[in-house]
Amino acid sequence: MNSTAIATSTTTLSDQDKSTLRTAAYGALSLMAATGTPHVAATNGSIALTSATGLVGHVLAAKSKDIQLKGKTVAELADQVLPALTSAVHLLERHDPAEADNFRGTVRIAVDAAAQPHHGEPGPATAEMARKIIAALDAAGVAGADNGTVAAGPDRPQLQKALDEIVASGFAGITLRVHDERGEWVGSAGVSRLGETAKPPTDGHVRIGSNTKTFTATLVLQLVAEGKIGLDDPAAHYLTEFELDSRITVRMLLQHTSGVFNFTGEYYEDGTVVPGIPATTAGKEWVDNRFETYQPEELVRLALSKPARFEPGTGWSYSNTNYVLARLLIEKVTGRPVAQEMQRLIFGPLGLSGTVAPTTQTELPEPHAHAYYRYEDAGREKTVDVTSQNPSWISSGGDMISTTQDLRTFISALMSGKLLPAELLAEMCAPHPTGIPNMGYGLGVFVQDTGLGGTVVTHNGGAAGHAALMYSTPDGKKTLTGTLNYADDAAMSLAVPFQQATQRLVDEVFCGGQADPAQPTD
């Protein structure tokens, strides 16, 4: 890399760093111009940028020759600019936090100036783009705040004790990341791989299972904010290729009130089980098929061939099918794969470098703890490493990969209003009755009563020997994220220990160890 640099007494930036700052700042103006009045945006915004002081002002003044914007459409520009904004703030935070604040404030002023038309208020597209740009700047600050001192295990002995006892209950390994009024605490216990002694990496990659639903629901609501989806529109209006009940709305999909059959199998109160595809409850059949590719449309058609669990809107039942339909809805209205939309609206703006929407990708990025599956074969018990698998069997019901750090950044940004307008965030967190004690379900999140008058917003998930925890206070200021690796099986033998483990951690972090028992969920 060419390191010819501009320097102050404390800061040196490479040519590539300077290019990132210019691309981010002037790219933000290009996005504003593309959604509003080009001449006004370019003139007013550029004046604001070139009036910046210090290092930021010095860099932005040389604006023309290396701004790397190749996209033509608003979506193509956003794919480049929003991640660049996040990267720009991150690199300045590393060099000089004061200059990061200078950059953030300067771009905010420029965007505000670019948004103003000659008369009246900015149009809805311009206002929404301004919100996304500001969210990218603010979320970068949230992520950058994680670079502080990490407290060692002995400073929170009760947390470390809880991890050790959770491992003793049958899990191979666990990691935990807590942000609260006492700062950040990160710890781990157990092993990364059976038969070895190394602990799980505290920010390793893990299959996050049903935490995927929170990402998917957020993405749908962002498209609602863009005006591309109506929350109370019939889902059949968009997904015309399926014979969906016309009473099923987009809201019902996100809320699990559609009644649509769960393609991984339905379990009824009387003990009846109606199987779906060979999921992890199928034993050897799942092991033998774990590298097979399932198309999302195939999973939906299987579900729709089965009787609905109830009439739309008349009950609540957790169904992975709802979120595969949500994925197909995203792809239908945007014309792009769900992974690209995740990158455009969530991963890029938040700088989630460890998070992947893999669809059919079989491998996990390093580092990672190993996942296992235990089953019977010809009367003999076997345990196999299933870290590598094709996650299309669960699709957007639970296929994503992430880290405790990225989950923390995501849930904190989401709850603090960085990703959704206030009215849609309120819709997301409005709990619908589930029948689970102390637990309602919003749109892609559980809303849990802690038992002491407090509330946490959460979603946990398990995916064949991996699991992830994600909890936050409604303001995003206190969070708990974690991962587990273990030997899964058809009987879900660790389901009860998993519930007990998560409730113990919630009690310790959010209730000071004093909450009454409640039943967490997948």
Coordinates of C-alpha atoms in Angstrom, one line a residue:
M1 CA 0.0 0.0 0.0
N2 CA 1.2 3.5 -0.8
S3 CA 1.8 5.1 2.6
T4 CA 2.3 8.7 1.3
A5 CA 0.4 10.4 4.1
I6 CA -1.1 13.5 5.5
A7 CA -0.2 13.8 9.2
T8 CA -1.1 15.8 12.2
S9 CA 0.8 15.6 15.5
T10 CA -1.0 12.4 16.3
T11 CA -2.5 10.9 13.2
T12 CA -1.2 9.4 9.9
L13 CA -3.5 8.1 7.2
S14 CA -2.5 6.1 4.2
D15 CA -3.7 7.0 0.6
Q16 CA -6.2 4.2 0.9
D17 CA -7.5 5.6 4.2
K18 CA -7.9 9.0 2.7
S19 CA -9.7 7.5 -0.3
T20 CA -12.1 5.7 2.0
L21 CA -13.0 9.0 3.8
R22 CA -13.6 10.8 0.5
T23 CA -15.6 8.0 -1.0
A24 CA -17.8 7.8 2.2
A25 CA -18.4 11.6 2.5
Y26 CA -18.9 12.5 -1.1
G27 CA -20.7 9.2 -1.7
A28 CA -23.2 10.2 0.9
L29 CA -23.9 13.4 -1.1
S30 CA -24.3 11.3 -4.3
L31 CA -26.9 9.2 -2.6
M32 CA -28.8 12.3 -1.4
A33 CA -28.6 13.8 -4.9
A34 CA -29.9 10.5 -6.4
T35 CA -33.0 10.7 -4.3
G36 CA -33.7 14.4 -4.4
T37 CA -32.6 17.5 -6.3
P38 CA -29.1 16.8 -7.7
H39 CA -27.9 20.4 -8.0
V40 CA -29.0 21.5 -4.6
A41 CA -27.6 18.4 -2.9
A42 CA -24.3 18.7 -4.6
T43 CA -23.9 22.4 -3.9
N44 CA -25.1 22.6 -0.4
G45 CA -23.6 19.4 0.8
S46 CA -20.2 20.0 -0.8
I47 CA -19.9 23.5 0.9
A48 CA -20.5 21.8 4.2
L49 CA -17.9 19.1 3.6
T50 CA -15.2 21.5 2.4
S51 CA -15.7 23.6 5.5
A52 CA -14.6 20.8 7.8
T53 CA -11.6 21.5 10.0
G54 CA -8.5 19.6 11.1
L55 CA -7.4 16.3 9.5
V56 CA -10.9 15.6 8.2
G57 CA -11.1 19.0 6.5
H58 CA -7.6 18.5 5.0
V59 CA -8.6 15.1 3.5
L60 CA -12.0 16.1 2.2
A61 CA -10.7 19.2 0.5
A62 CA -8.9 17.0 -2.1
K63 CA -12.1 15.5 -3.3
S64 CA -12.0 14.7 -7.0
K65 CA -9.4 12.3 -8.2
D66 CA -9.9 9.1 -6.2
I67 CA -13.5 8.9 -5.1
Q68 CA -14.4 5.4 -5.9
L69 CA -18.1 5.4 -6.9
K70 CA -19.0 3.0 -9.7
G71 CA -22.7 2.3 -9.1
K72 CA -25.4 3.9 -11.2
T73 CA -28.6 3.1 -9.3
V74 CA -29.4 4.2 -5.7
A75 CA -29.1 0.6 -4.5
E76 CA -25.7 0.1 -6.2
L77 CA -24.4 3.4 -4.7
A78 CA -25.7 2.4 -1.2
D79 CA -23.9 -1.0 -1.4
Q80 CA -20.7 1.0 -1.7
V81 CA -21.3 4.1 0.4
L82 CA -23.0 2.8 3.5
P83 CA -20.1 0.3 4.3
A84 CA -17.6 3.0 3.4
L85 CA -19.2 5.4 6.0
T86 CA -18.9 2.7 8.6
S87 CA -15.2 1.9 7.6
A88 CA -14.4 5.6 7.7
V89 CA -15.6 6.1 11.2
H90 CA -13.8 2.9 12.3
L91 CA -10.5 3.9 10.9
L92 CA -10.7 7.4 12.4
E93 CA -11.7 5.9 15.8
R94 CA -8.5 3.8 15.7
H95 CA -6.3 6.9 14.9
D96 CA -8.0 9.8 16.7
P97 CA -11.5 9.6 18.2
A98 CA -11.9 13.4 18.1
E99 CA -11.4 13.3 14.3
A100 CA -14.0 10.5 14.1
D101 CA -16.4 12.8 15.8
N102 CA -15.4 15.6 13.5
F103 CA -16.1 13.4 10.4
R104 CA -19.4 12.2 11.8
G105 CA -20.6 15.7 12.6
T106 CA -19.4 17.1 9.3
V107 CA -21.2 14.4 7.2
R108 CA -24.4 14.9 9.3
I109 CA -24.3 18.7 8.5
A110 CA -23.7 18.0 4.8
V111 CA -26.5 15.4 4.6
D112 CA -28.9 17.8 6.3
A113 CA -27.9 20.6 3.9
A114 CA -28.2 18.3 0.9
A115 CA -31.7 17.1 2.0
Q116 CA -33.2 20.6 1.9
P117 CA -35.2 21.4 -1.2
H118 CA -36.0 25.0 -2.4
H119 CA -39.4 24.8 -0.7
G120 CA -41.1 22.6 1.9
E121 CA -39.8 19.4 3.4
P122 CA -37.6 16.8 1.8
G123 CA -39.4 14.0 -0.1
P124 CA -39.9 10.6 1.6
A125 CA -37.1 8.9 -0.4
T126 CA -34.6 11.7 0.5
A127 CA -35.6 11.6 4.1
E128 CA -35.2 7.8 4.3
M129 CA -31.8 8.0 2.7
A130 CA -30.7 10.6 5.1
R131 CA -31.9 8.3 8.0
K132 CA -29.8 5.4 6.6
I133 CA -26.7 7.5 6.2
I134 CA -27.0 8.8 9.8
A135 CA -27.7 5.3 11.0
A136 CA -24.5 4.0 9.4
L137 CA -22.5 6.8 11.1
D138 CA -24.1 6.2 14.5
A139 CA -23.9 2.4 14.3
A140 CA -20.2 2.7 13.5
G141 CA -19.9 4.6 16.7
V142 CA -21.7 1.9 18.6
A143 CA -19.4 -0.7 17.2
G144 CA -16.3 1.5 17.9
A145 CA -17.3 1.8 21.5
D146 CA -16.6 -1.9 21.9
N147 CA -12.9 -1.3 21.7
G148 CA -12.5 -0.5 25.4
T149 CA -11.0 -2.5 28.1
V150 CA -12.4 -6.0 28.5
A151 CA -12.8 -7.0 32.1
A152 CA -11.2 -10.3 33.1
G153 CA -13.2 -13.2 34.4
P154 CA -12.3 -12.8 38.1
D155 CA -14.0 -9.4 38.0
R156 CA -17.4 -11.1 37.5
P157 CA -17.0 -14.3 39.4
Q158 CA -20.7 -15.1 39.3
L159 CA -20.7 -15.0 35.5
Q160 CA -17.7 -17.3 35.2
K161 CA -19.2 -19.7 37.7
A162 CA -22.4 -19.8 35.7
L163 CA -20.5 -20.6 32.5
D164 CA -18.6 -23.4 34.3
E165 CA -21.8 -24.9 35.7
I166 CA -23.5 -24.7 32.3
V167 CA -20.7 -26.7 30.7
A168 CA -21.0 -29.2 33.6
S169 CA -24.7 -29.6 32.7
G170 CA -23.7 -31.2 29.3
F171 CA -22.5 -28.6 26.9
A172 CA -19.1 -28.8 25.2
G173 CA -18.4 -25.1 25.4
I174 CA -19.9 -21.7 26.0
T175 CA -18.8 -18.1 25.5
L176 CA -20.5 -14.9 26.9
R177 CA -20.2 -11.2 26.1
V178 CA -22.0 -8.8 28.5
H179 CA -22.3 -5.0 28.2
D180 CA -23.8 -3.2 31.1
E181 CA -23.3 -0.3 33.5
R182 CA -20.1 -2.1 34.8
G183 CA -18.5 -2.1 31.3
E184 CA -17.8 -5.1 29.1
W185 CA -17.2 -8.6 30.3
V186 CA -16.2 -11.5 28.0
G187 CA -15.6 -15.1 29.2
S188 CA -15.7 -18.7 28.1
A189 CA -15.7 -22.2 29.5
G190 CA -15.5 -25.8 28.2
V191 CA -13.8 -26.8 25.0
S192 CA -13.8 -25.8 21.4
R193 CA -13.4 -29.3 20.1
L194 CA -14.2 -32.6 21.9
G195 CA -11.2 -34.5 23.1
E196 CA -9.1 -31.3 23.2
T197 CA -8.5 -28.7 25.9
A198 CA -8.6 -25.3 24.1
K199 CA -11.6 -23.1 25.2
P200 CA -14.1 -21.8 22.6
P201 CA -12.9 -18.6 20.9
T202 CA -14.7 -15.7 22.7
D203 CA -15.5 -14.1 19.3
G204 CA -15.6 -17.2 17.2
H205 CA -18.1 -17.8 14.4
V206 CA -21.2 -19.8 15.2
R207 CA -24.4 -20.9 13.4
I208 CA -26.9 -18.6 15.2
G209 CA -30.1 -20.6 14.4
S210 CA -33.3 -18.7 15.0
N211 CA -31.5 -15.4 15.7
T212 CA -31.7 -15.3 11.9
K213 CA -35.3 -14.4 12.3
T214 CA -34.5 -11.1 14.0
F215 CA -32.2 -10.1 11.1
T216 CA -34.9 -11.2 8.6
A217 CA -37.7 -9.3 10.4
T218 CA -35.5 -6.2 10.6
L219 CA -34.9 -6.4 6.9
V220 CA -38.6 -6.7 6.1
L221 CA -39.4 -3.7 8.3
Q222 CA -36.6 -1.7 6.6
L223 CA -38.3 -2.4 3.3
V224 CA -41.6 -1.3 4.9
A225 CA -39.8 1.9 5.8
E226 CA -38.7 2.2 2.1
G227 CA -42.3 1.8 1.0
K228 CA -41.7 -1.4 -0.8
I229 CA -43.8 -3.6 1.5
G230 CA -47.0 -3.0 3.4
L231 CA -46.9 -4.6 6.8
D232 CA -50.6 -5.4 6.7
D233 CA -50.8 -6.3 3.1
P234 CA -51.7 -9.9 2.2
A235 CA -48.5 -11.8 1.6
A236 CA -50.2 -13.4 -1.4
H237 CA -50.1 -9.9 -3.0
Y238 CA -46.3 -10.3 -3.4
L239 CA -45.9 -14.0 -3.5
T240 CA -48.3 -14.8 -6.3
E241 CA -46.6 -18.1 -7.2
F242 CA -48.0 -19.8 -4.0
E243 CA -51.6 -20.4 -3.2
L244 CA -51.3 -18.6 0.1
D245 CA -54.5 -17.9 2.2
S246 CA -55.4 -14.4 1.3
R247 CA -56.0 -13.6 4.9
I248 CA -52.3 -14.1 5.8
T249 CA -50.6 -10.7 6.1
V250 CA -46.9 -9.8 6.1
R251 CA -47.3 -9.0 9.8
M252 CA -48.6 -12.5 10.5
L253 CA -45.5 -14.1 8.9
L254 CA -43.2 -12.1 11.1
Q255 CA -45.4 -12.6 14.2
H256 CA -46.0 -16.4 13.7
T257 CA -49.7 -15.9 13.6
S258 CA -50.3 -17.1 10.1
G259 CA -51.0 -20.7 11.1
V260 CA -48.8 -22.1 8.2
F261 CA -47.4 -25.6 8.8
N262 CA -43.8 -25.7 10.0
F263 CA -41.7 -27.5 7.4
T264 CA -39.4 -28.9 10.0
G265 CA -42.3 -30.7 11.6
E266 CA -45.3 -29.8 13.8
Y267 CA -45.7 -30.9 17.4
Y268 CA -49.2 -30.8 18.8
E269 CA -50.4 -30.5 22.4
D270 CA -51.8 -34.1 22.4
G271 CA -48.4 -35.5 21.5
T272 CA -49.1 -35.9 17.8
V273 CA -46.1 -35.2 15.6
V274 CA -46.5 -34.5 11.8
P275 CA -43.0 -34.7 10.3
G276 CA -41.6 -32.3 7.6
I277 CA -38.2 -32.5 6.0
P278 CA -35.4 -34.6 7.6
A279 CA -34.5 -32.0 10.2
T280 CA -32.3 -32.5 13.3
T281 CA -35.1 -34.4 15.0
A282 CA -34.7 -37.1 12.3
G283 CA -31.5 -38.7 13.6
K284 CA -29.4 -40.6 11.0
E285 CA -31.7 -39.4 8.2
W286 CA -30.6 -35.8 8.9
V287 CA -26.9 -36.8 9.2
D288 CA -27.1 -38.6 5.8
N289 CA -28.8 -35.6 4.1
R290 CA -27.0 -32.7 5.8
F291 CA -25.2 -31.6 2.6
E292 CA -28.3 -31.7 0.4
T293 CA -29.5 -28.4 -1.1
Y294 CA -33.1 -27.5 -0.5
Q295 CA -34.6 -24.6 -2.4
P296 CA -36.7 -22.2 -0.3
E297 CA -39.7 -22.6 -2.7
E298 CA -39.4 -26.4 -2.1
L299 CA -39.7 -25.9 1.7
V300 CA -42.7 -23.6 1.3
R301 CA -44.5 -26.0 -1.1
L302 CA -44.0 -28.8 1.3
A303 CA -45.5 -26.7 4.2
L304 CA -48.4 -25.6 2.1
S305 CA -49.2 -29.2 1.2
K306 CA -50.0 -29.9 4.9
P307 CA -53.0 -28.7 6.8
A308 CA -52.7 -25.3 8.5
R309 CA -52.3 -25.3 12.2
F310 CA -55.1 -22.8 12.7
E311 CA -57.0 -20.1 10.8
P312 CA -54.8 -17.0 10.0
G313 CA -54.7 -14.6 12.9
T314 CA -56.5 -16.9 15.4
G315 CA -53.5 -18.3 17.2
W316 CA -49.7 -18.3 17.7
S317 CA -47.4 -21.1 16.7
Y318 CA -43.6 -20.9 15.9
S319 CA -43.1 -21.9 12.3
N320 CA -39.9 -21.7 10.3
T321 CA -42.0 -21.5 7.1
N322 CA -43.1 -18.0 8.0
Y323 CA -39.5 -16.8 7.7
V324 CA -38.7 -18.6 4.5
L325 CA -41.8 -16.9 3.1
A326 CA -40.3 -13.6 4.4
R327 CA -37.1 -14.3 2.7
L328 CA -38.9 -14.9 -0.6
L329 CA -40.9 -11.8 -0.1
I330 CA -37.6 -9.8 0.3
E331 CA -36.2 -11.2 -2.8
K332 CA -39.4 -10.7 -4.8
V333 CA -39.8 -7.0 -4.0
T334 CA -36.1 -6.1 -4.3
G335 CA -35.1 -8.3 -7.2
R336 CA -31.9 -9.2 -5.3
P337 CA -30.8 -12.2 -3.1
V338 CA -31.5 -11.9 0.6
A339 CA -27.7 -11.9 1.3
Q340 CA -27.2 -8.8 -0.8
E341 CA -30.1 -7.0 0.9
M342 CA -28.7 -7.9 4.3
Q343 CA -25.3 -6.4 3.2
R344 CA -27.0 -3.3 1.9
L345 CA -29.2 -2.5 4.9
I346 CA -27.6 -4.3 7.9
F347 CA -24.2 -5.8 7.6
G348 CA -22.6 -2.9 5.7
P349 CA -24.1 0.0 7.7
L350 CA -23.2 -1.7 11.0
G351 CA -19.8 -3.1 9.9
L352 CA -20.7 -6.7 10.8
S353 CA -17.6 -8.3 9.3
G354 CA -18.2 -11.6 11.0
T355 CA -21.8 -12.1 10.0
V356 CA -22.8 -14.2 6.9
A357 CA -26.1 -15.1 5.3
P358 CA -24.8 -18.4 3.8
T359 CA -27.9 -19.8 2.0
T360 CA -26.0 -23.0 0.8
Q361 CA -22.4 -22.3 2.0
T362 CA -21.2 -25.3 4.0
E363 CA -18.2 -24.0 5.8
L364 CA -17.8 -21.6 8.8
P365 CA -15.1 -18.9 8.8
E366 CA -12.3 -19.3 11.2
P367 CA -12.1 -19.2 14.2
H368 CA -15.0 -21.4 15.4
A369 CA -15.9 -24.0 17.9
H370 CA -17.1 -27.3 16.6
A371 CA -20.6 -28.6 16.5
Y372 CA -21.6 -32.2 17.0
Y373 CA -24.6 -34.5 16.5
R374 CA -25.3 -37.8 18.3
Y375 CA -27.5 -40.5 16.7
E376 CA -28.1 -44.3 16.6
D377 CA -26.9 -46.4 13.6
A378 CA -27.7 -50.1 13.6
G379 CA -28.1 -50.1 17.4
R380 CA -24.9 -48.2 18.1
E381 CA -24.6 -44.7 19.2
K382 CA -22.4 -42.4 17.1
T383 CA -21.2 -38.8 17.5
V384 CA -20.1 -36.9 14.4
D385 CA -18.7 -33.5 13.8
V386 CA -21.4 -31.5 11.9
T387 CA -19.7 -28.1 11.9
S388 CA -19.8 -28.4 8.1
Q389 CA -23.3 -28.7 6.7
N390 CA -25.5 -27.2 4.1
P391 CA -27.8 -24.8 6.0
S392 CA -30.5 -24.7 3.3
W393 CA -32.4 -27.3 5.2
I394 CA -33.4 -24.6 7.7
S395 CA -33.1 -21.6 5.2
S396 CA -33.9 -18.2 6.7
G397 CA -35.6 -20.0 9.6
G398 CA -32.1 -20.2 11.0
D399 CA -29.2 -20.4 8.6
M400 CA -27.0 -17.4 9.5
I401 CA -23.5 -17.3 11.0
S402 CA -22.3 -14.6 13.3
T403 CA -20.2 -13.8 16.4
T404 CA -20.9 -12.5 19.9
Q405 CA -19.5 -9.1 19.0
D406 CA -21.6 -8.7 15.8
L407 CA -24.7 -9.9 17.6
R408 CA -24.0 -7.3 20.3
T409 CA -23.5 -4.6 17.8
F410 CA -26.7 -5.6 15.9
I411 CA -29.1 -5.9 18.8
S412 CA -27.8 -2.7 20.5
A413 CA -28.1 -0.7 17.2
L414 CA -31.6 -2.2 16.6
M415 CA -33.0 -1.4 20.0
S416 CA -31.5 2.1 20.1
G417 CA -33.2 3.1 16.9
K418 CA -30.3 3.0 14.5
L419 CA -31.9 0.6 12.0
L420 CA -35.7 1.3 12.1
P421 CA -37.9 4.4 12.4
A422 CA -39.3 4.7 15.9
E423 CA -42.9 3.7 14.9
L424 CA -41.7 0.5 13.2
L425 CA -39.4 -0.4 16.1
A426 CA -42.4 0.0 18.4
E427 CA -44.4 -2.4 16.1
M428 CA -41.5 -4.9 16.3
C429 CA -41.4 -4.9 20.1
A430 CA -45.2 -5.0 20.7
P431 CA -45.7 -8.5 22.2
H432 CA -48.4 -10.8 21.0
P433 CA -49.5 -13.5 23.5
T434 CA -47.7 -16.9 22.9
G435 CA -48.9 -19.1 25.8
I436 CA -45.3 -19.2 27.1
P437 CA -45.1 -17.8 30.6
N438 CA -43.7 -14.3 30.8
M439 CA -43.0 -14.3 27.1
G440 CA -44.7 -12.5 24.2
Y441 CA -43.6 -12.4 20.5
G442 CA -43.3 -9.2 18.5
L443 CA -42.0 -9.2 14.9
G444 CA -39.0 -11.3 14.9
V445 CA -38.3 -10.9 18.7
F446 CA -39.4 -12.3 21.9
V447 CA -40.3 -9.8 24.6
Q448 CA -39.6 -11.3 28.0
D449 CA -40.8 -10.1 31.4
T450 CA -37.8 -10.6 33.7
G451 CA -40.0 -11.2 36.8
L452 CA -38.9 -8.0 38.5
G453 CA -40.8 -5.5 36.5
G454 CA -38.2 -5.3 33.8
T455 CA -38.3 -6.3 30.1
V456 CA -35.7 -7.8 27.8
V457 CA -36.0 -8.2 24.0
T458 CA -34.4 -11.4 22.8
H459 CA -34.1 -14.2 20.4
N460 CA -32.1 -17.3 20.9
G461 CA -31.5 -20.1 18.4
G462 CA -30.0 -23.5 18.0
A463 CA -28.7 -25.2 14.8
A464 CA -27.4 -28.7 15.0
G465 CA -24.7 -28.5 17.7
H466 CA -24.4 -24.7 17.7
A467 CA -26.5 -22.1 19.5
A468 CA -26.5 -18.4 20.1
L469 CA -28.0 -16.1 22.7
M470 CA -29.0 -12.5 22.1
Y471 CA -30.6 -10.3 24.8
S472 CA -31.0 -6.5 25.2
T473 CA -32.8 -4.0 27.3
P474 CA -35.4 -2.1 25.2
D475 CA -33.0 0.9 24.9
G476 CA -30.1 -1.2 23.7
K477 CA -27.8 -0.1 26.5
K478 CA -27.4 -3.4 28.3
T479 CA -26.8 -6.5 26.3
L480 CA -26.0 -10.2 26.6
T481 CA -24.8 -12.3 23.7
G482 CA -23.3 -15.8 23.8
T483 CA -22.6 -19.0 21.9
L484 CA -22.7 -22.6 22.8
N485 CA -21.3 -25.8 21.1
Y486 CA -22.6 -29.2 22.0
A487 CA -23.7 -32.6 20.8
D488 CA -27.3 -32.3 19.4
D489 CA -29.6 -35.3 19.0
A490 CA -33.0 -36.2 17.8
A491 CA -34.4 -36.2 21.3
M492 CA -33.2 -32.6 21.9
S493 CA -31.7 -33.9 25.1
L494 CA -30.1 -30.5 26.0
A495 CA -33.3 -28.5 25.5
V496 CA -34.1 -28.2 29.2
P497 CA -30.5 -27.5 30.2
F498 CA -30.4 -24.9 27.5
Q499 CA -33.5 -23.2 28.9
Q500 CA -32.1 -23.3 32.4
A501 CA -28.8 -21.9 31.3
T502 CA -30.3 -19.0 29.4
Q503 CA -32.6 -18.1 32.3
R504 CA -29.7 -18.2 34.8
L505 CA -27.7 -15.8 32.7
V506 CA -30.7 -13.5 32.3
D507 CA -31.2 -13.5 36.0
E508 CA -27.5 -12.7 36.7
V509 CA -27.1 -9.9 34.1
F510 CA -30.5 -8.3 34.0
C511 CA -31.9 -9.0 37.5
G512 CA -28.9 -9.3 39.7
G513 CA -29.6 -13.0 40.2
Q514 CA -33.0 -12.3 41.8
A515 CA -35.6 -12.9 39.1
D516 CA -38.3 -15.5 39.4
P517 CA -37.9 -18.5 37.0
A518 CA -39.4 -18.0 33.5
Q519 CA -39.3 -20.2 30.5
P520 CA -37.0 -19.0 27.7
T521 CA -37.5 -20.3 24.2
D522 CA -35.7 -21.2 21.0

